[in-house]
Amino acid sequence: MNTPFRKPVLAGVLAAALALAAGCSGDKDTPGPSGSAGGKVELTFWDWDPNMDKVVALWNDAHPDIHVTVSNPAGGDQLVAKMITAHQARNGPDIAKVEYQSLPALVSNGVVRDITGYTKQAVTNFDAATLRATTFEGKVYGIPQDVAPLMLFYRADIFQQYGLAVPATWEQYAQEASTLHQKAPNVSMTNFDAADPGWFTGLVQQAGADWWTADGTTWKVDINGQASKKVAGYWEGLVGNGTVLKNPSFSPQWNKQMNDGSIATWISGAWAPAQLGGIAPGTKGKWAAAPLPAWTAGDKTTGIWGGSAVTVTADSAHPAQAAQFVSWLNADDTAVAAQVENINVYPASTSGRSLPILQKPPAFLPNQPDFYTVVKSVAPSARSFSIWGPNVTVTFRGYTDAFGAALQNGTSFGAALDTIQDSTTADMKKLGFKVG
């Protein structure tokens, strides 16, 4: 059985980069006092979770000497780019949410700080498999926030209206998509999103792909391998027969389609219920969640989309206080329960996964009281890549360019993977990595 996360860094691969980052961190890993000689400490927190301000308010009420202000400058990969730019200008935030796949690049660029000395108690709240996503060369660079197995969210009312079965396999998913297309040509099963690679990487993870592997200091890149091309070919077929849309997720057009019933399913992470209220506010109570369809009947393997850590940046003038907040946010049961209630995370902390609040459904899915039970059942079989590459941002940009062109020009999805393979490999060699 796969664990949610496997070790993202092999011995020696990022040693030089980590040494550089440690040299830029500016602290000696010695916990400091909660306050400062100057009085009240002000911290900035970059985060894209809706309602995170409600969680942060609990901290501010209980800690008058350390005030946290949360803002949402961007999400996911866009936030990573903003963090790097802000760090270069030495005006980054104190604290930032970072998706697991982006953390190695931020560590190697010296953007986030080694917080090992500040978090020795906090990390005892997490199992070893989860901590591997935020630990490099034995040093902690973030506290895990959530686990995000890929799942199938579907409009229960649309499935009932057109007599569709919840698909257990991808073959059945394609059959149900065809049936829906025949019965309701104006309703599509889903969309193929060329703008955000997160869902697609989760799908190829489920199929067994490892886009990066490393042996000592030698890397291997396998973005266009057999498993990935199987997934790409499957979706090229659905796009080609018109059963799925071509437009990107999180666009105004997609939001409208999700809200008016033009889209019947969304392949997303376990965090989806928190986003649906902003995407499709008129559909509350109409969605349900199920395990991701399998390539082989009975196989419980799924991938991940997202899952994040909360980090302290190298630019923070108050790393001890920032680490204190980060530890509270993701290791304190009261804070974790507030995140479940307001953000619908599936907690990364071990104790958080047994909180009583998980017996209640997310507010947007009141019709599915067993939602977190379903998440808990699929999370142990979620797999990521065995290692995320050092230039994920280049790979993700390549995905957007190559698949966007394939959708526009009607060209091969397999060829798009070849293009991403070539650009990623060339960039790694340019950066000085040995690619075998």
Short mmCIF file of C-alpha atoms in Angstrom, two decimals:
data_model
loop_
_atom_site.label_atom_id
_atom_site.label_comp_id
_atom_site.label_asym_id
_atom_site.label_seq_id
_atom_site.Cartn_x
_atom_site.Cartn_y
_atom_site.Cartn_z
CA MET A 1 0.00 0.00 0.00
CA ASN A 2 1.33 3.43 -0.90
CA THR A 3 1.65 6.15 1.67
CA PRO A 4 0.44 9.66 0.79
CA PHE A 5 3.94 11.04 0.27
CA ARG A 6 7.26 9.41 -0.48
CA LYS A 7 10.66 10.90 0.22
CA PRO A 8 11.11 13.88 -2.15
CA VAL A 9 14.89 14.25 -1.88
CA LEU A 10 17.51 11.53 -2.22
CA ALA A 11 20.82 11.75 -0.39
CA GLY A 12 23.21 14.22 -1.95
CA VAL A 13 20.96 15.47 -4.74
CA LEU A 14 20.27 18.90 -3.31
CA ALA A 15 23.09 19.04 -0.79
CA ALA A 16 24.83 22.04 -2.35
CA ALA A 17 21.60 23.95 -2.81
CA LEU A 18 20.51 23.21 0.74
CA ALA A 19 23.82 24.39 2.11
CA LEU A 20 23.36 27.64 0.22
CA ALA A 21 19.83 28.03 1.55
CA ALA A 22 20.99 27.37 5.10
CA GLY A 23 23.62 30.03 4.73
CA CYS A 24 20.95 32.53 3.71
CA SER A 25 18.52 31.67 6.51
CA GLY A 26 20.00 34.06 9.02
CA ASP A 27 19.22 32.08 12.20
CA LYS A 28 20.96 29.49 14.30
CA ASP A 29 17.91 27.27 14.78
CA THR A 30 17.58 28.46 18.37
CA PRO A 31 14.01 29.09 19.48
CA GLY A 32 13.42 32.68 20.50
CA PRO A 33 10.86 34.36 22.74
CA SER A 34 7.28 34.75 21.56
CA GLY A 35 7.47 38.53 21.73
CA SER A 36 10.18 41.03 20.86
CA ALA A 37 12.03 43.80 22.62
CA GLY A 38 10.10 46.32 20.57
CA GLY A 39 6.71 45.04 21.73
CA LYS A 40 4.06 43.68 19.39
CA VAL A 41 5.32 41.61 16.46
CA GLU A 42 3.56 42.01 13.10
CA LEU A 43 3.69 39.06 10.69
CA THR A 44 2.43 38.75 7.12
CA PHE A 45 1.00 35.47 5.82
CA TRP A 46 0.48 34.70 2.12
CA ASP A 47 -2.25 32.10 1.65
CA TRP A 48 -4.98 31.36 -0.89
CA ASP A 49 -7.46 29.43 1.30
CA PRO A 50 -10.91 30.98 1.46
CA ASN A 51 -11.84 31.84 5.06
CA MET A 52 -8.28 31.51 6.36
CA ASP A 53 -8.82 34.91 7.96
CA LYS A 54 -11.33 33.27 10.33
CA VAL A 55 -8.69 30.78 11.47
CA VAL A 56 -6.03 33.46 11.85
CA ALA A 57 -8.44 35.50 13.95
CA LEU A 58 -8.35 32.75 16.59
CA TRP A 59 -4.58 33.11 16.82
CA ASN A 60 -4.71 36.90 17.00
CA ASP A 61 -7.29 36.82 19.78
CA ALA A 62 -5.13 34.46 21.85
CA HIS A 63 -1.74 36.05 21.05
CA PRO A 64 -1.96 39.85 21.40
CA ASP A 65 1.84 40.14 21.19
CA ILE A 66 2.10 38.42 17.77
CA HIS A 67 -0.35 39.69 15.17
CA VAL A 68 -0.73 37.88 11.84
CA THR A 69 -2.20 39.55 8.77
CA VAL A 70 -3.28 37.17 6.01
CA SER A 71 -3.45 38.14 2.33
CA ASN A 72 -4.08 36.30 -0.92
CA PRO A 73 -1.74 37.61 -3.65
CA ALA A 74 -2.03 34.44 -5.77
CA GLY A 75 -2.41 30.70 -5.51
CA GLY A 76 -0.34 27.62 -6.22
CA ASP A 77 2.37 28.00 -8.85
CA GLN A 78 1.67 31.73 -9.29
CA LEU A 79 2.35 32.29 -5.61
CA VAL A 80 5.70 30.52 -5.94
CA ALA A 81 6.73 32.94 -8.69
CA LYS A 82 5.66 35.89 -6.53
CA MET A 83 7.62 34.50 -3.58
CA ILE A 84 10.80 34.21 -5.64
CA THR A 85 10.37 37.74 -7.02
CA ALA A 86 9.65 39.14 -3.55
CA HIS A 87 12.68 37.36 -2.12
CA GLN A 88 14.93 38.85 -4.77
CA ALA A 89 13.64 42.28 -3.73
CA ARG A 90 13.99 41.32 -0.03
CA ASN A 91 10.36 42.17 0.69
CA GLY A 92 8.73 38.75 0.98
CA PRO A 93 6.14 37.81 3.58
CA ASP A 94 7.01 36.21 6.91
CA ILE A 95 4.91 33.11 6.29
CA ALA A 96 3.64 31.46 3.11
CA LYS A 97 1.60 28.46 2.10
CA VAL A 98 3.45 26.29 -0.43
CA GLU A 99 2.32 23.20 -2.31
CA TYR A 100 4.55 20.22 -1.61
CA GLN A 101 5.84 19.92 -5.17
CA SER A 102 7.09 23.52 -5.13
CA LEU A 103 8.97 23.32 -1.85
CA PRO A 104 12.25 21.83 -3.19
CA ALA A 105 12.66 24.71 -5.64
CA LEU A 106 12.00 27.29 -2.93
CA VAL A 107 14.50 25.60 -0.63
CA SER A 108 17.20 25.49 -3.30
CA ASN A 109 16.58 29.16 -4.10
CA GLY A 110 16.92 30.16 -0.45
CA VAL A 111 13.37 31.53 -0.31
CA VAL A 112 12.14 29.49 2.67
CA ARG A 113 13.92 29.01 5.97
CA ASP A 114 15.17 26.00 7.90
CA ILE A 115 12.88 25.92 10.96
CA THR A 116 14.11 22.69 12.51
CA GLY A 117 15.10 24.30 15.78
CA TYR A 118 11.76 26.02 16.18
CA THR A 119 9.54 23.03 15.44
CA LYS A 120 10.94 20.07 17.39
CA GLN A 121 7.71 19.67 19.36
CA ALA A 122 5.38 20.44 16.47
CA VAL A 123 6.78 17.76 14.17
CA THR A 124 5.89 15.03 16.69
CA ASN A 125 2.29 15.54 15.56
CA PHE A 126 2.97 14.09 12.10
CA ASP A 127 3.84 10.64 10.81
CA ALA A 128 7.11 10.05 9.01
CA ALA A 129 5.49 9.62 5.59
CA THR A 130 3.89 13.06 5.77
CA LEU A 131 7.00 14.81 7.13
CA ARG A 132 9.07 13.56 4.19
CA ALA A 133 7.29 16.11 2.02
CA THR A 134 8.77 18.99 4.04
CA THR A 135 12.09 17.58 5.25
CA PHE A 136 15.29 17.83 3.21
CA GLU A 137 18.66 16.47 4.33
CA GLY A 138 17.18 16.08 7.82
CA LYS A 139 16.06 19.72 8.08
CA VAL A 140 12.47 20.92 8.34
CA TYR A 141 11.39 23.61 5.89
CA GLY A 142 7.66 23.67 6.55
CA ILE A 143 4.86 22.22 8.66
CA PRO A 144 2.43 20.05 6.63
CA GLN A 145 -1.08 21.43 6.40
CA ASP A 146 -3.15 18.87 4.54
CA VAL A 147 -3.27 15.69 2.50
CA ALA A 148 -5.01 16.07 -0.87
CA PRO A 149 -5.84 12.74 -2.56
CA LEU A 150 -7.38 13.07 -5.99
CA MET A 151 -11.10 12.25 -6.02
CA LEU A 152 -14.13 12.39 -8.31
CA PHE A 153 -16.67 15.10 -7.50
CA TYR A 154 -19.91 14.68 -9.39
CA ARG A 155 -23.27 16.38 -9.69
CA ALA A 156 -25.57 13.85 -8.04
CA ASP A 157 -28.66 15.54 -9.49
CA ILE A 158 -27.33 15.36 -13.06
CA PHE A 159 -26.30 11.73 -12.64
CA GLN A 160 -29.78 10.90 -11.37
CA GLN A 161 -31.53 12.90 -14.09
CA TYR A 162 -29.73 11.10 -16.91
CA GLY A 163 -29.42 7.68 -15.30
CA LEU A 164 -25.65 7.71 -14.98
CA ALA A 165 -23.71 5.38 -12.70
CA VAL A 166 -20.84 6.64 -10.58
CA PRO A 167 -17.88 5.15 -12.50
CA ALA A 168 -15.52 2.79 -10.72
CA THR A 169 -13.07 2.56 -13.64
CA TRP A 170 -11.82 4.92 -16.33
CA GLU A 171 -13.37 2.70 -18.97
CA GLN A 172 -16.73 3.17 -17.29
CA TYR A 173 -16.10 6.91 -16.95
CA ALA A 174 -15.69 7.15 -20.73
CA GLN A 175 -18.87 5.11 -21.25
CA GLU A 176 -20.87 7.33 -18.91
CA ALA A 177 -19.43 10.41 -20.62
CA SER A 178 -20.64 9.08 -23.97
CA THR A 179 -24.09 8.32 -22.56
CA LEU A 180 -24.37 11.82 -21.12
CA HIS A 181 -23.27 13.35 -24.42
CA GLN A 182 -25.98 11.45 -26.26
CA LYS A 183 -28.75 12.30 -23.79
CA ALA A 184 -27.71 15.89 -23.07
CA PRO A 185 -25.38 17.34 -25.73
CA ASN A 186 -25.15 20.61 -23.83
CA VAL A 187 -23.80 18.93 -20.70
CA SER A 188 -20.19 17.72 -20.68
CA MET A 189 -18.70 15.14 -18.36
CA THR A 190 -15.84 17.49 -17.41
CA ASN A 191 -13.16 19.66 -19.02
CA PHE A 192 -9.55 19.05 -19.95
CA ASP A 193 -7.61 21.78 -18.19
CA ALA A 194 -4.42 22.81 -19.98
CA ALA A 195 -3.87 25.80 -17.67
CA ASP A 196 -3.32 23.99 -14.38
CA PRO A 197 -1.13 20.85 -14.44
CA GLY A 198 -1.97 19.80 -10.88
CA TRP A 199 -4.87 17.53 -11.79
CA PHE A 200 -2.97 15.92 -14.68
CA THR A 201 0.10 15.12 -12.59
CA GLY A 202 -2.24 13.46 -10.09
CA LEU A 203 -3.69 11.32 -12.86
CA VAL A 204 -0.31 10.16 -14.12
CA GLN A 205 0.76 9.44 -10.53
CA GLN A 206 -2.25 7.16 -10.23
CA ALA A 207 -1.16 5.40 -13.42
CA GLY A 208 2.30 4.74 -11.94
CA ALA A 209 4.39 7.48 -13.53
CA ASP A 210 7.50 8.96 -11.93
CA TRP A 211 8.41 12.11 -13.81
CA TRP A 212 11.68 12.45 -11.92
CA THR A 213 13.93 9.92 -10.22
CA ALA A 214 17.45 10.28 -8.89
CA ASP A 215 20.35 7.98 -8.20
CA GLY A 216 22.98 9.83 -6.21
CA THR A 217 23.59 13.01 -8.17
CA THR A 218 22.22 11.69 -11.47
CA TRP A 219 18.63 12.48 -12.45
CA LYS A 220 16.31 10.71 -14.84
CA VAL A 221 13.36 12.52 -16.42
CA ASP A 222 10.45 10.38 -17.63
CA ILE A 223 7.62 12.81 -18.36
CA ASN A 224 6.79 11.12 -21.66
CA GLY A 225 6.95 7.57 -20.35
CA GLN A 226 4.42 4.83 -21.01
CA ALA A 227 2.20 5.55 -17.99
CA SER A 228 1.93 9.25 -18.79
CA LYS A 229 1.22 8.58 -22.45
CA LYS A 230 -1.56 6.17 -21.49
CA VAL A 231 -3.25 8.92 -19.50
CA ALA A 232 -2.68 11.50 -22.23
CA GLY A 233 -4.07 9.20 -24.91
CA TYR A 234 -7.17 8.50 -22.85
CA TRP A 235 -7.97 12.19 -22.46
CA GLU A 236 -7.12 12.95 -26.07
CA GLY A 237 -9.83 10.47 -26.98
CA LEU A 238 -12.41 12.15 -24.76
CA VAL A 239 -11.55 15.58 -26.13
CA GLY A 240 -11.67 14.23 -29.66
CA ASN A 241 -15.14 12.73 -29.34
CA GLY A 242 -16.49 15.90 -27.75
CA THR A 243 -17.50 14.44 -24.38
CA VAL A 244 -15.26 16.83 -22.42
CA LEU A 245 -14.69 20.56 -22.82
CA LYS A 246 -11.40 22.26 -23.71
CA ASN A 247 -11.59 25.39 -21.59
CA PRO A 248 -9.46 25.92 -18.45
CA SER A 249 -10.65 25.49 -14.90
CA PHE A 250 -11.04 28.48 -12.58
CA SER A 251 -11.85 30.79 -15.50
CA PRO A 252 -15.07 32.87 -15.53
CA GLN A 253 -16.44 30.67 -18.31
CA TRP A 254 -15.71 27.47 -16.36
CA ASN A 255 -17.20 28.91 -13.17
CA LYS A 256 -20.41 29.67 -15.07
CA GLN A 257 -20.49 26.17 -16.55
CA MET A 258 -19.96 24.59 -13.16
CA ASN A 259 -22.72 26.72 -11.71
CA ASP A 260 -25.33 26.25 -14.46
CA GLY A 261 -24.96 22.47 -14.78
CA SER A 262 -22.98 22.37 -18.04
CA ILE A 263 -20.31 20.23 -16.34
CA ALA A 264 -21.18 17.01 -14.52
CA THR A 265 -17.91 16.06 -12.78
CA TRP A 266 -14.77 17.66 -11.44
CA ILE A 267 -11.58 15.66 -10.86
CA SER A 268 -10.06 17.45 -7.91
CA GLY A 269 -8.27 17.19 -4.60
CA ALA A 270 -10.02 16.58 -1.29
CA TRP A 271 -9.98 20.35 -0.77
CA ALA A 272 -12.59 20.89 -3.50
CA PRO A 273 -15.64 21.50 -1.25
CA ALA A 274 -14.00 24.67 0.11
CA GLN A 275 -13.60 26.02 -3.43
CA LEU A 276 -17.02 25.09 -4.80
CA GLY A 277 -18.79 27.83 -2.87
CA GLY A 278 -16.86 30.47 -4.79
CA ILE A 279 -16.90 28.59 -8.10
CA ALA A 280 -20.52 27.46 -8.26
CA PRO A 281 -22.49 29.03 -5.39
CA GLY A 282 -25.82 27.93 -6.80
CA THR A 283 -24.98 24.23 -6.56
CA LYS A 284 -24.74 23.73 -2.80
CA GLY A 285 -25.95 20.27 -1.84
CA LYS A 286 -25.87 19.01 -5.43
CA TRP A 287 -22.33 17.60 -5.41
CA ALA A 288 -21.08 14.31 -4.04
CA ALA A 289 -17.61 12.76 -3.84
CA ALA A 290 -16.38 9.29 -4.73
CA PRO A 291 -13.00 7.57 -5.12
CA LEU A 292 -11.21 8.33 -8.37
CA PRO A 293 -12.01 5.82 -11.13
CA ALA A 294 -9.36 3.11 -11.40
CA TRP A 295 -7.45 1.81 -14.40
CA THR A 296 -8.02 -1.71 -13.08
CA ALA A 297 -11.22 -2.59 -11.24
CA GLY A 298 -10.62 -2.80 -7.51
CA ASP A 299 -7.34 -0.88 -7.49
CA LYS A 300 -7.57 1.87 -4.85
CA THR A 301 -4.52 3.82 -6.01
CA THR A 302 -5.06 7.52 -6.60
CA GLY A 303 -2.80 10.52 -7.12
CA ILE A 304 -2.61 13.84 -5.34
CA TRP A 305 -3.42 17.38 -6.37
CA GLY A 306 -1.79 19.88 -4.13
CA GLY A 307 -1.44 19.26 -0.48
CA SER A 308 0.54 22.01 1.16
CA ALA A 309 2.92 23.07 3.87
CA VAL A 310 3.14 26.39 5.67
CA THR A 311 6.63 27.85 5.61
CA VAL A 312 8.68 30.63 7.19
CA THR A 313 10.54 32.69 4.62
CA ALA A 314 14.17 33.71 4.68
CA ASP A 315 13.03 37.34 4.59
CA SER A 316 11.20 37.21 7.91
CA ALA A 317 12.71 39.37 10.63
CA HIS A 318 10.84 37.31 13.24
CA PRO A 319 11.43 33.62 12.38
CA ALA A 320 10.81 32.34 15.91
CA GLN A 321 7.40 34.00 16.13
CA ALA A 322 6.52 33.00 12.58
CA ALA A 323 7.44 29.37 13.32
CA GLN A 324 5.36 29.53 16.48
CA PHE A 325 2.32 30.51 14.41
CA VAL A 326 3.04 27.90 11.73
CA SER A 327 3.30 25.19 14.39
CA TRP A 328 0.05 26.28 16.01
CA LEU A 329 -1.79 26.45 12.70
CA ASN A 330 -1.13 22.85 11.69
CA ALA A 331 -0.32 20.99 14.92
CA ASP A 332 -2.81 22.46 17.40
CA ASP A 333 -6.12 20.57 17.40
CA THR A 334 -8.17 23.74 17.86
CA ALA A 335 -6.51 25.40 14.87
CA VAL A 336 -6.77 22.25 12.75
CA ALA A 337 -10.47 21.87 13.62
CA ALA A 338 -11.01 25.48 12.56
CA GLN A 339 -9.32 24.73 9.23
CA VAL A 340 -11.54 21.71 8.68
CA GLU A 341 -14.61 23.81 9.42
CA ASN A 342 -13.65 26.85 7.36
CA ILE A 343 -11.35 25.46 4.66
CA ASN A 344 -12.36 21.79 4.42
CA VAL A 345 -8.78 20.50 4.61
CA TYR A 346 -8.10 16.85 5.33
CA PRO A 347 -5.53 17.30 8.09
CA ALA A 348 -1.91 16.28 7.75
CA SER A 349 -1.46 15.97 11.51
CA THR A 350 -2.05 12.51 12.96
CA SER A 351 -4.36 13.67 15.74
CA GLY A 352 -6.18 15.96 13.31
CA ARG A 353 -7.43 12.98 11.34
CA SER A 354 -9.43 11.81 14.37
CA LEU A 355 -11.06 15.11 15.28
CA PRO A 356 -14.81 14.93 15.99
CA ILE A 357 -15.46 17.65 13.41
CA LEU A 358 -14.60 15.15 10.67
CA GLN A 359 -17.85 13.37 11.49
CA LYS A 360 -19.70 16.29 9.89
CA PRO A 361 -19.79 16.94 6.13
CA PRO A 362 -18.33 20.08 4.56
CA ALA A 363 -20.83 22.92 4.50
CA PHE A 364 -21.14 22.76 0.69
CA LEU A 365 -21.79 19.00 0.71
CA PRO A 366 -24.48 18.69 3.41
CA ASN A 367 -25.93 15.70 1.57
CA GLN A 368 -22.79 13.60 2.12
CA PRO A 369 -22.19 13.02 5.84
CA ASP A 370 -19.54 10.39 5.07
CA PHE A 371 -17.35 12.75 3.02
CA TYR A 372 -14.35 12.61 5.35
CA THR A 373 -14.81 8.87 5.76
CA VAL A 374 -14.44 8.54 1.99
CA VAL A 375 -11.32 10.76 2.06
CA LYS A 376 -9.86 8.71 4.90
CA SER A 377 -10.44 5.52 2.91
CA VAL A 378 -8.59 6.75 -0.19
CA ALA A 379 -5.78 8.78 1.42
CA PRO A 380 -3.56 5.78 2.34
CA SER A 381 -3.50 4.69 -1.32
CA ALA A 382 -2.58 8.11 -2.70
CA ARG A 383 0.83 8.32 -4.34
CA SER A 384 2.94 11.23 -5.46
CA PHE A 385 6.06 11.11 -7.59
CA SER A 386 8.93 9.52 -5.72
CA ILE A 387 10.71 12.88 -6.07
CA TRP A 388 9.70 16.28 -7.42
CA GLY A 389 12.20 17.80 -9.82
CA PRO A 390 14.26 20.89 -9.07
CA ASN A 391 12.60 22.86 -11.90
CA VAL A 392 8.92 22.11 -11.43
CA THR A 393 7.95 25.63 -12.46
CA VAL A 394 9.57 25.08 -15.87
CA THR A 395 7.79 21.75 -16.27
CA PHE A 396 4.44 23.22 -15.30
CA ARG A 397 4.89 26.14 -17.68
CA GLY A 398 5.78 23.62 -20.38
CA TYR A 399 2.55 21.75 -19.62
CA THR A 400 0.47 24.88 -20.08
CA ASP A 401 2.19 25.79 -23.35
CA ALA A 402 2.28 22.32 -24.89
CA PHE A 403 -1.21 21.15 -23.97
CA GLY A 404 -2.69 24.56 -24.72
CA ALA A 405 -1.25 24.29 -28.22
CA ALA A 406 -2.46 20.71 -28.58
CA LEU A 407 -6.02 21.70 -27.70
CA GLN A 408 -5.95 24.66 -30.05
CA ASN A 409 -4.35 22.86 -32.98
CA GLY A 410 -5.82 19.38 -32.51
CA THR A 411 -2.34 17.85 -32.26
CA SER A 412 -1.20 14.81 -30.30
CA PHE A 413 -1.24 14.87 -26.51
CA GLY A 414 1.63 12.39 -26.59
CA ALA A 415 3.67 14.87 -28.61
CA ALA A 416 2.87 17.51 -25.97
CA LEU A 417 4.47 15.25 -23.37
CA ASP A 418 7.52 14.88 -25.61
CA THR A 419 7.83 18.66 -25.74
CA ILE A 420 7.62 18.97 -21.95
CA GLN A 421 10.20 16.19 -21.58
CA ASP A 422 12.63 18.00 -23.84
CA SER A 423 12.20 21.43 -22.23
CA THR A 424 12.49 20.08 -18.69
CA THR A 425 15.61 18.05 -19.47
CA ALA A 426 17.28 20.95 -21.28
CA ASP A 427 16.57 23.30 -18.38
CA MET A 428 17.96 20.87 -15.80
CA LYS A 429 21.17 20.50 -17.78
CA LYS A 430 21.39 24.28 -18.10
CA LEU A 431 21.09 24.53 -14.31
CA GLY A 432 24.00 22.15 -13.92
CA PHE A 433 22.18 18.94 -13.00
CA LYS A 434 23.45 15.67 -14.39
CA VAL A 435 20.66 13.99 -16.36
CA GLY A 436 21.16 10.39 -17.39
#
